[in-house]
CSV table of C-alpha atoms and ligand atoms in Angstrom, one decimal:
chain,number,residue,atom,x,y,z
A,1,MET,CA,0.0,0.0,0.0
A,2,CYS,CA,1.4,3.5,-0.8
A,3,LEU,CA,0.4,6.1,1.8
A,4,GLU,CA,0.6,8.7,-0.9
A,5,GLU,CA,-2.4,7.4,-3.0
A,6,THR,CA,-5.4,6.8,-0.5
A,7,SER,CA,-7.2,9.6,-1.8
A,8,HIS,CA,-7.6,11.2,-5.2
A,9,PRO,CA,-7.5,15.0,-5.0
A,10,GLY,CA,-8.6,16.6,-8.3
A,11,ARG,CA,-11.5,14.0,-8.9
A,12,PRO,CA,-15.1,15.4,-8.0
A,13,GLY,CA,-15.4,15.5,-4.3
A,14,THR,CA,-17.9,12.8,-3.8
A,15,SER,CA,-15.6,10.2,-5.2
A,16,GLU,CA,-12.6,10.9,-2.9
A,17,LEU,CA,-11.9,7.8,-1.0
A,18,VAL,CA,-11.1,10.1,2.0
A,19,PRO,CA,-13.8,12.7,2.4
A,20,SER,CA,-11.4,15.1,4.3
A,21,ARG,CA,-14.1,16.6,6.4
A,22,TYR,CA,-14.9,15.9,10.0
A,23,ALA,CA,-17.9,17.4,12.0
A,24,LEU,CA,-18.1,18.1,15.6
A,25,ARG,CA,-20.3,20.0,17.8
A,26,VAL,CA,-19.5,22.6,20.5
A,27,GLY,CA,-22.7,23.2,22.5
A,28,GLU,CA,-25.1,24.6,20.0
A,29,ILE,CA,-22.3,25.4,17.6
A,30,ASP,CA,-21.6,23.1,14.5
A,31,VAL,CA,-18.1,22.9,13.5
A,32,LEU,CA,-16.7,21.2,10.3
A,33,MET,CA,-12.9,20.9,9.8
A,34,VAL,CA,-12.1,20.7,6.0
A,35,SER,CA,-8.7,19.6,4.6
A,36,ASP,CA,-7.4,21.9,1.8
A,37,GLY,CA,-4.7,19.4,1.3
A,38,VAL,CA,-1.0,19.1,2.1
A,39,LEU,CA,1.9,21.5,1.2
A,40,PRO,CA,5.2,19.8,0.7
A,41,LEU,CA,7.7,22.4,2.1
A,42,PRO,CA,11.4,22.1,3.0
A,43,ALA,CA,11.4,20.8,6.5
A,44,ALA,CA,13.6,23.6,7.7
A,45,THR,CA,10.7,25.7,7.6
A,46,LEU,CA,9.3,24.2,10.7
A,47,ALA,CA,12.2,25.3,12.8
A,48,SER,CA,14.4,28.3,11.4
A,49,ASN,CA,16.3,28.5,14.7
A,50,ALA,CA,16.8,24.8,15.4
A,51,ASP,CA,20.0,23.0,15.1
A,52,PRO,CA,19.7,21.1,12.0
A,53,ALA,CA,20.6,17.9,13.9
A,54,ASP,CA,17.8,18.5,16.4
A,55,LEU,CA,15.3,19.0,13.5
A,56,ALA,CA,16.6,15.9,11.7
A,57,ALA,CA,16.2,13.7,15.0
A,58,TRP,CA,12.7,15.2,15.6
A,59,LEU,CA,11.7,14.1,12.0
A,60,ASP,CA,13.4,10.7,12.4
A,61,ASP,CA,11.4,10.0,15.5
A,62,LEU,CA,8.2,10.3,13.4
A,63,LEU,CA,9.8,8.3,10.7
A,64,LEU,CA,9.7,11.2,8.4
A,65,PRO,CA,12.1,12.1,5.7
A,66,PRO,CA,14.7,14.7,6.7
A,67,ASP,CA,14.2,17.2,3.8
A,68,VAL,CA,10.5,17.7,3.1
A,69,TYR,CA,7.6,18.1,5.5
A,70,LYS,CA,4.2,17.8,4.1
A,71,TRP,CA,2.4,20.7,6.1
A,72,PRO,CA,-1.4,19.7,6.6
A,73,LEU,CA,-3.6,22.7,5.7
A,74,ASN,CA,-7.2,22.9,7.3
A,75,ALA,CA,-10.1,25.5,7.0
A,76,VAL,CA,-13.0,25.5,9.3
A,77,VAL,CA,-16.9,26.1,8.7
A,78,VAL,CA,-18.9,27.1,11.8
A,79,ARG,CA,-22.4,27.5,12.1
A,80,SER,CA,-23.9,29.3,14.9
A,81,GLY,CA,-27.2,31.3,15.5
A,82,GLY,CA,-28.3,31.2,11.7
A,83,ARG,CA,-24.6,32.3,10.6
A,84,THR,CA,-22.4,30.3,8.4
A,85,VAL,CA,-18.7,31.3,8.9
A,86,LEU,CA,-15.9,30.1,6.9
A,87,ILE,CA,-12.6,30.5,8.8
A,88,ASP,CA,-9.6,30.8,6.4
A,89,ALA,CA,-9.9,29.6,2.7
A,90,GLY,CA,-6.9,27.4,1.8
A,91,ILE,CA,-4.4,28.2,-0.8
A,92,GLY,CA,-6.4,28.3,-4.0
A,93,VAL,CA,-4.4,28.0,-7.2
A,94,GLU,CA,-1.5,30.1,-5.8
A,95,TYR,CA,0.9,27.1,-5.9
A,96,PRO,CA,0.1,25.0,-8.8
A,97,ASP,CA,3.1,23.0,-8.1
A,98,PHE,CA,1.3,21.7,-5.1
A,99,PRO,CA,-1.4,19.7,-6.6
A,100,ARG,CA,-2.7,18.0,-3.4
A,101,SER,CA,-3.6,21.4,-1.9
A,102,GLY,CA,-6.4,23.8,-3.2
A,103,GLN,CA,-9.0,21.5,-2.4
A,104,LEU,CA,-11.3,23.6,-0.2
A,105,ALA,CA,-14.0,24.5,-3.0
A,106,LEU,CA,-14.4,20.8,-4.1
A,107,ARG,CA,-14.6,19.5,-0.5
A,108,LEU,CA,-17.0,22.2,0.5
A,109,ASP,CA,-19.3,21.0,-2.4
A,110,ALA,CA,-18.7,17.3,-1.2
A,111,ALA,CA,-19.8,18.5,2.3
A,112,GLY,CA,-22.9,20.0,1.0
A,113,ILE,CA,-22.0,23.4,1.8
A,114,ASP,CA,-23.0,26.0,-0.8
A,115,PRO,CA,-20.5,28.8,-0.9
A,116,ALA,CA,-23.5,31.2,-1.4
A,117,SER,CA,-24.8,30.2,2.0
A,118,VAL,CA,-21.6,31.7,3.9
A,119,THR,CA,-22.5,34.7,5.6
A,120,ASP,CA,-19.0,35.7,7.0
A,121,VAL,CA,-15.4,35.1,6.4
A,122,VAL,CA,-12.9,35.3,9.2
A,123,LEU,CA,-9.1,35.2,8.6
A,124,THR,CA,-6.5,34.3,11.2
A,125,HIS,CA,-4.0,36.0,9.1
A,126,MET,CA,-3.4,36.8,5.3
A,127,HIS,CA,-0.6,34.4,4.3
A,128,PHE,CA,-1.4,32.8,0.9
A,129,ASP,CA,-2.3,29.4,2.4
A,130,HIS,CA,-5.1,31.2,4.2
A,131,VAL,CA,-6.5,33.8,1.7
A,132,GLY,CA,-5.5,32.0,-1.6
A,133,GLY,CA,-8.8,30.3,-1.9
A,134,LEU,CA,-10.6,33.7,-1.9
A,135,LEU,CA,-8.7,34.7,-5.0
A,136,ALA,CA,-9.6,31.4,-6.9
A,137,ASP,CA,-12.6,31.4,-9.3
A,138,GLU,CA,-13.8,28.2,-8.0
A,139,LEU,CA,-14.7,29.7,-4.7
A,140,ARG,CA,-14.6,33.5,-5.3
A,141,GLY,CA,-17.4,33.4,-8.1
A,142,ARG,CA,-19.8,31.6,-5.9
A,143,LEU,CA,-19.5,33.9,-2.6
A,144,ARG,CA,-21.9,36.5,-1.9
A,145,PRO,CA,-20.5,39.8,-3.6
A,146,ASP,CA,-21.0,41.8,-0.3
A,147,LEU,CA,-19.7,38.9,2.0
A,148,PRO,CA,-18.2,40.5,5.1
A,149,VAL,CA,-14.4,39.4,5.8
A,150,HIS,CA,-13.4,39.9,9.4
A,151,LEU,CA,-9.7,40.3,10.4
A,152,ALA,CA,-7.5,42.2,12.7
A,153,ALA,CA,-7.0,45.7,11.7
A,154,ALA,CA,-3.4,45.3,12.4
A,155,GLU,CA,-3.2,42.6,9.8
A,156,ALA,CA,-4.7,44.6,7.0
A,157,GLU,CA,-2.5,47.5,8.0
A,158,PHE,CA,0.6,45.3,7.9
A,159,TRP,CA,0.1,44.0,4.5
A,160,ALA,CA,-0.3,47.4,3.0
A,161,SER,CA,3.5,47.7,3.4
A,162,PRO,CA,4.9,44.5,5.0
A,163,ASP,CA,8.1,44.4,6.7
A,164,PHE,CA,9.9,41.0,6.6
A,165,SER,CA,13.0,42.0,8.4
A,166,ARG,CA,12.6,39.5,11.3
A,167,ALA,CA,11.1,36.5,9.4
A,168,SER,CA,13.3,33.7,8.0
A,169,MET,CA,11.5,33.3,4.6
A,170,PRO,CA,13.6,32.9,1.4
A,171,PRO,CA,13.3,36.0,-0.8
A,172,PRO,CA,11.1,34.2,-3.5
A,173,VAL,CA,8.6,33.3,-0.9
A,174,GLN,CA,8.5,36.7,0.6
A,175,GLU,CA,7.7,37.8,-2.9
A,176,LYS,CA,4.8,35.5,-3.4
A,177,ILE,CA,3.4,36.1,0.1
A,178,ARG,CA,3.6,39.9,-0.5
A,179,SER,CA,1.8,39.6,-3.9
A,180,VAL,CA,-1.0,37.3,-2.8
A,181,ALA,CA,-1.8,39.6,0.0
A,182,GLY,CA,-1.5,42.6,-2.1
A,183,ARG,CA,-4.2,41.1,-4.6
A,184,PHE,CA,-6.5,40.0,-1.7
A,185,LEU,CA,-6.4,43.5,-0.2
A,186,ASP,CA,-7.1,45.0,-3.8
A,187,GLU,CA,-10.0,42.6,-4.5
A,188,TYR,CA,-11.7,42.5,-1.0
A,189,ARG,CA,-11.0,46.1,0.5
A,190,SER,CA,-14.6,47.0,0.3
A,191,GLN,CA,-15.6,43.8,2.1
A,192,LEU,CA,-13.0,44.0,5.0
A,193,ARG,CA,-14.5,44.5,8.5
A,194,PRO,CA,-11.3,45.1,10.6
A,195,PHE,CA,-11.5,44.6,14.4
A,196,GLU,CA,-9.2,46.1,17.0
A,197,ALA,CA,-8.7,43.1,19.8
A,198,GLU,CA,-11.6,40.9,19.2
A,199,TYR,CA,-15.1,40.5,17.5
A,200,GLU,CA,-17.9,38.2,18.1
A,201,VAL,CA,-18.8,37.1,14.6
A,202,ALA,CA,-21.6,34.8,15.5
A,203,PRO,CA,-23.2,33.7,18.9
A,204,GLY,CA,-20.4,32.1,21.1
A,205,VAL,CA,-17.8,32.6,18.0
A,206,VAL,CA,-15.2,35.2,18.9
A,207,VAL,CA,-12.2,36.0,16.9
A,208,ARG,CA,-9.2,37.4,18.8
A,209,ARG,CA,-6.0,39.0,17.9
A,210,THR,CA,-2.8,37.4,19.3
A,211,GLY,CA,0.0,38.9,17.0
A,212,GLY,CA,3.1,36.9,16.8
A,213,HIS,CA,3.0,34.8,13.7
A,214,THR,CA,2.0,38.0,11.9
A,215,PRO,CA,1.1,41.4,13.6
A,216,GLY,CA,-2.7,40.8,13.3
A,217,HIS,CA,-2.6,36.9,13.6
A,218,SER,CA,-5.7,35.9,15.4
A,219,VAL,CA,-7.5,32.7,17.0
A,220,VAL,CA,-11.1,31.9,17.1
A,221,ARG,CA,-12.4,30.9,20.4
A,222,LEU,CA,-15.8,29.0,20.5
A,223,ALA,CA,-17.8,28.7,23.5
A,224,SER,CA,-21.6,27.4,23.9
A,225,GLY,CA,-23.3,25.8,27.0
A,226,GLY,CA,-20.3,24.3,29.0
A,227,ASP,CA,-18.3,23.4,25.7
A,228,ARG,CA,-15.3,25.2,24.4
A,229,LEU,CA,-13.1,24.9,21.2
A,230,THR,CA,-10.2,27.0,20.1
A,231,PHE,CA,-9.0,27.3,16.5
A,232,SER,CA,-5.3,28.2,16.8
A,233,GLY,CA,-4.6,29.3,13.1
A,234,ASP,CA,-0.7,29.2,12.8
A,235,ALA,CA,0.0,29.9,16.5
A,236,VAL,CA,0.9,26.1,16.7
A,237,PHE,CA,2.6,23.8,14.2
A,238,PRO,CA,3.3,20.0,14.8
A,239,ASP,CA,6.8,20.3,16.3
A,240,HIS,CA,5.6,22.9,18.7
A,241,PHE,CA,4.4,20.5,21.2
A,242,ASP,CA,7.7,19.0,21.8
A,243,ARG,CA,9.6,22.4,20.8
A,244,PRO,CA,7.5,25.4,21.6
A,245,ASP,CA,10.7,27.4,21.4
A,246,TRP,CA,11.3,26.5,17.5
A,247,TYR,CA,10.5,29.4,15.1
A,248,ASN,CA,8.4,28.6,12.2
A,249,ALA,CA,10.0,30.3,9.1
A,250,PHE,CA,6.9,32.1,8.5
A,251,ASP,CA,6.7,33.7,11.9
A,252,HIS,CA,7.0,37.4,11.4
A,253,ASP,CA,7.9,38.1,15.0
A,254,PRO,CA,9.3,34.9,16.1
A,255,GLU,CA,9.9,35.8,19.8
A,256,GLU,CA,6.5,37.0,20.2
A,257,ALA,CA,5.1,34.0,18.4
A,258,VAL,CA,6.9,31.8,21.0
A,259,ARG,CA,5.3,33.7,23.8
A,260,VAL,CA,1.7,33.6,22.2
A,261,ARG,CA,2.3,29.8,21.6
A,262,VAL,CA,3.3,29.0,25.0
A,263,ARG,CA,0.6,31.1,26.9
A,264,LEU,CA,-2.0,29.3,24.7
A,265,LEU,CA,-0.7,25.8,25.1
A,266,ARG,CA,-0.4,26.4,28.8
A,267,GLU,CA,-4.0,27.6,29.0
A,268,LEU,CA,-5.3,24.8,27.0
A,269,ALA,CA,-3.3,22.1,28.9
A,270,ALA,CA,-4.9,23.6,32.1
A,271,THR,CA,-8.4,23.7,30.9
A,272,ARG,CA,-8.3,20.7,28.9
A,273,GLU,CA,-10.2,22.6,26.2
A,274,PRO,CA,-10.1,20.9,22.7
A,275,LEU,CA,-7.8,22.6,20.2
A,276,VAL,CA,-8.2,22.4,16.1
A,277,ALA,CA,-5.4,24.1,14.0
A,278,SER,CA,-4.4,25.1,10.5
A,279,HIS,CA,-1.4,22.9,10.2
A,280,LEU,CA,-1.8,20.0,12.5
A,281,PRO,CA,-2.6,16.5,10.9
A,282,PHE,CA,-6.3,16.2,9.6
A,283,PRO,CA,-8.7,16.4,11.3
A,284,ALA,CA,-6.5,18.4,13.7
A,285,VAL,CA,-8.9,17.9,16.6
A,286,GLY,CA,-7.4,17.0,19.9
A,287,ARG,CA,-6.3,18.3,23.3
A,288,VAL,CA,-3.0,19.6,24.9
A,289,ALA,CA,-1.4,17.9,27.8
A,290,VAL,CA,1.8,19.0,29.8
A,291,ALA,CA,4.8,16.6,29.3
A,292,GLY,CA,7.6,17.8,31.6
A,293,ASP,CA,8.7,21.1,30.4
A,294,VAL,CA,6.9,20.9,27.1
A,295,PHE,CA,3.6,19.8,25.7
A,296,ARG,CA,2.1,16.6,24.2
A,297,TRP,CA,-0.7,16.5,21.5
A,298,VAL,CA,-3.5,14.1,22.4
A,299,PRO,CA,-5.5,13.5,19.3
A,300,ALA,CA,-9.3,13.1,19.7
A,301,ILE,CA,-10.6,9.7,19.2
A,302,TRP,CA,-12.8,9.8,16.0
A,303,GLU,CA,-16.5,9.5,16.7
A,304,TYR,CA,-18.5,8.7,13.4
B,1,ZN,ZN1,-0.4,28.8,7.4
């Protein structure tokens, strides 16, 4: 069996062997995790400040190759109080070399979610793997033309004239990231609904700015009845449970990103609140435990 070929991205969604969606409930709120696919990136992007031998050992512990790490990429659909909120939008067609990504529109269709029914978009931040889907015809042409897009004011301001001096991205990636964010601002400017610190987009669905990964990076906190759930966007990558001190190459302020990450992981470990994230392996639903000085990811047991 080849682990690479267990699904067939590119075919109509209903024929995919792996549906790549996972539903859960948080009190009265419906949550659907949707995989946009995977991004094969140089493994060094996981940890730009790591000793290469430490990163190689971490990958080898997981029986993964040393050179490429396939970043999982997930978006979320949340339904609460009559609103249907799309949180992040995948990579779209921005990286045609990554044929296993950009699947969001197809997988929304397969899940029976009509893009015209989306009442709000929330962006954790404006990197291409989170806004690219909004620029692709497949999704864009089917969204309401006046669809409000909620994001931190600091995020929209940053990308009007971005400063990459503290990030470790290679220059071609910087250029790509800048151009996608610029196009997004041009095309969606009239639909942007910036917030300062936080905004309740639907009952029990609060998007809150954290900064760190990008200046306006935000997480989404859900609360209904006694239930809670946090979507951490890019605050936490798969290596960060073991090595919360590792800088992701896309962290614009890596030191602040570490502070944001550790604060969030400590809080989630203390409260045992479930976590979902952009770049944890699909369906990216689990909890955080403390493991000595660091943390441990405890995947949820599938309920189906
Ligand atoms: Zn990302």
